[in-house]
Amino acid sequence: MARVQSGAQAETDLERTTRAEAARAARAKATRCIVQKGGIITVERAKERIRLRTNREQESWEKKEYTRRQCPKRKRSKVVRFHRAISAYARLCISAMDPEDQLHYQLSDVED
């Protein structure tokens, strides 16, 4: 049998439930902002993670920049690049040959 409430008590109950629903909705909105692998996390934690990640990225970028300044890339001469290209093409041709011919070429490479 349903409980009979006085008007004032029913009003306070209604007020309490609406307040609780509003708080629940606010929490849901806060947690809905970011859902990651670990499940639902609060906005504060998400902001903290983002801040930590940006710091890490900044540090690694600075490290890379430092090494880049310390030892700049050495340019390979055109001759070296040309020889590399030729040897790569030769390797490709050799791999397309019959196994017996391949053996001959590989042996001749070793002799040089």
XYZ file of C-alpha atoms in Angstrom:
112
model
C 0.000 0.000 0.000
C 1.301 3.444 -0.950
C 2.480 5.725 1.803
C 0.359 8.813 2.296
C 2.491 11.941 2.683
C 1.623 15.361 3.919
C 1.875 18.201 1.388
C 5.017 19.744 2.922
C 6.828 16.400 3.113
C 5.947 15.562 -0.492
C 7.252 18.956 -1.563
C 10.597 18.478 0.237
C 10.935 14.983 -1.256
C 10.294 16.344 -4.725
C 12.801 19.141 -4.171
C 15.411 16.672 -2.906
C 14.935 14.342 -5.885
C 15.141 17.200 -8.403
C 18.316 18.464 -6.720
C 19.792 14.944 -6.761
C 18.858 14.535 -10.429
C 20.486 17.869 -11.280
C 23.679 16.862 -9.454
C 23.661 13.475 -11.184
C 23.193 15.154 -14.562
C 26.090 17.526 -13.856
C 28.337 14.600 -12.899
C 27.283 12.663 -15.981
C 28.025 15.667 -18.173
C 31.446 16.052 -16.554
C 32.359 12.400 -17.036
C 30.843 12.193 -20.513
C 33.400 14.719 -21.766
C 36.168 12.161 -22.128
C 35.954 8.385 -22.370
C 39.257 6.626 -22.911
C 40.660 3.085 -22.800
C 40.642 3.077 -19.027
C 36.910 3.768 -19.024
C 35.169 6.944 -17.984
C 37.440 9.494 -16.323
C 36.598 12.849 -14.823
C 37.362 16.115 -16.546
C 39.983 17.078 -13.964
C 41.882 13.849 -14.523
C 41.598 14.278 -18.272
C 42.979 17.810 -18.056
C 45.837 16.551 -15.898
C 46.634 13.814 -18.437
C 46.576 16.300 -21.286
C 48.893 18.646 -19.373
C 51.334 15.814 -18.620
C 51.260 14.633 -22.226
C 51.929 18.112 -23.589
C 54.845 18.488 -21.166
C 56.303 15.162 -22.314
C 55.861 16.097 -25.965
C 57.507 19.463 -25.354
C 60.474 17.811 -23.624
C 60.956 15.223 -26.366
C 60.676 17.925 -29.028
C 63.310 20.009 -27.246
C 65.571 16.957 -27.019
C 65.158 16.250 -30.739
C 65.759 19.888 -31.578
C 68.928 19.872 -29.461
C 70.323 16.762 -31.151
C 69.389 18.171 -34.545
C 71.364 21.311 -33.758
C 74.318 19.353 -32.367
C 74.742 16.938 -35.257
C 73.152 18.146 -38.479
C 72.458 15.587 -41.182
C 75.470 14.823 -43.313
C 74.777 15.067 -46.999
C 75.766 12.005 -48.981
C 77.704 12.737 -52.106
C 75.998 12.131 -55.436
C 78.492 9.384 -56.285
C 77.613 7.386 -53.165
C 73.901 7.717 -53.867
C 74.460 6.687 -57.493
C 76.449 3.593 -56.474
C 73.812 2.652 -53.929
C 71.099 2.906 -56.568
C 73.107 0.778 -59.010
C 73.807 -1.908 -56.391
C 70.128 -1.983 -55.413
C 69.135 -2.420 -59.067
C 71.773 -5.140 -59.503
C 70.459 -6.963 -56.431
C 66.953 -6.772 -57.871
C 68.118 -8.200 -61.217
C 70.045 -10.984 -59.501
C 67.052 -11.970 -57.386
C 64.950 -12.259 -60.567
C 67.399 -14.723 -62.168
C 67.554 -18.518 -62.056
C 69.106 -19.957 -58.879
C 72.222 -21.222 -60.716
C 72.939 -17.793 -62.209
C 72.293 -16.193 -58.836
C 74.922 -18.417 -57.275
C 77.469 -17.333 -59.894
C 76.758 -13.638 -59.299
C 76.836 -13.977 -55.548
C 80.160 -15.781 -55.735
C 81.592 -13.119 -58.010
C 80.413 -10.434 -55.561
C 82.259 -12.190 -52.756
C 85.486 -12.397 -54.786
C 85.710 -8.613 -55.292
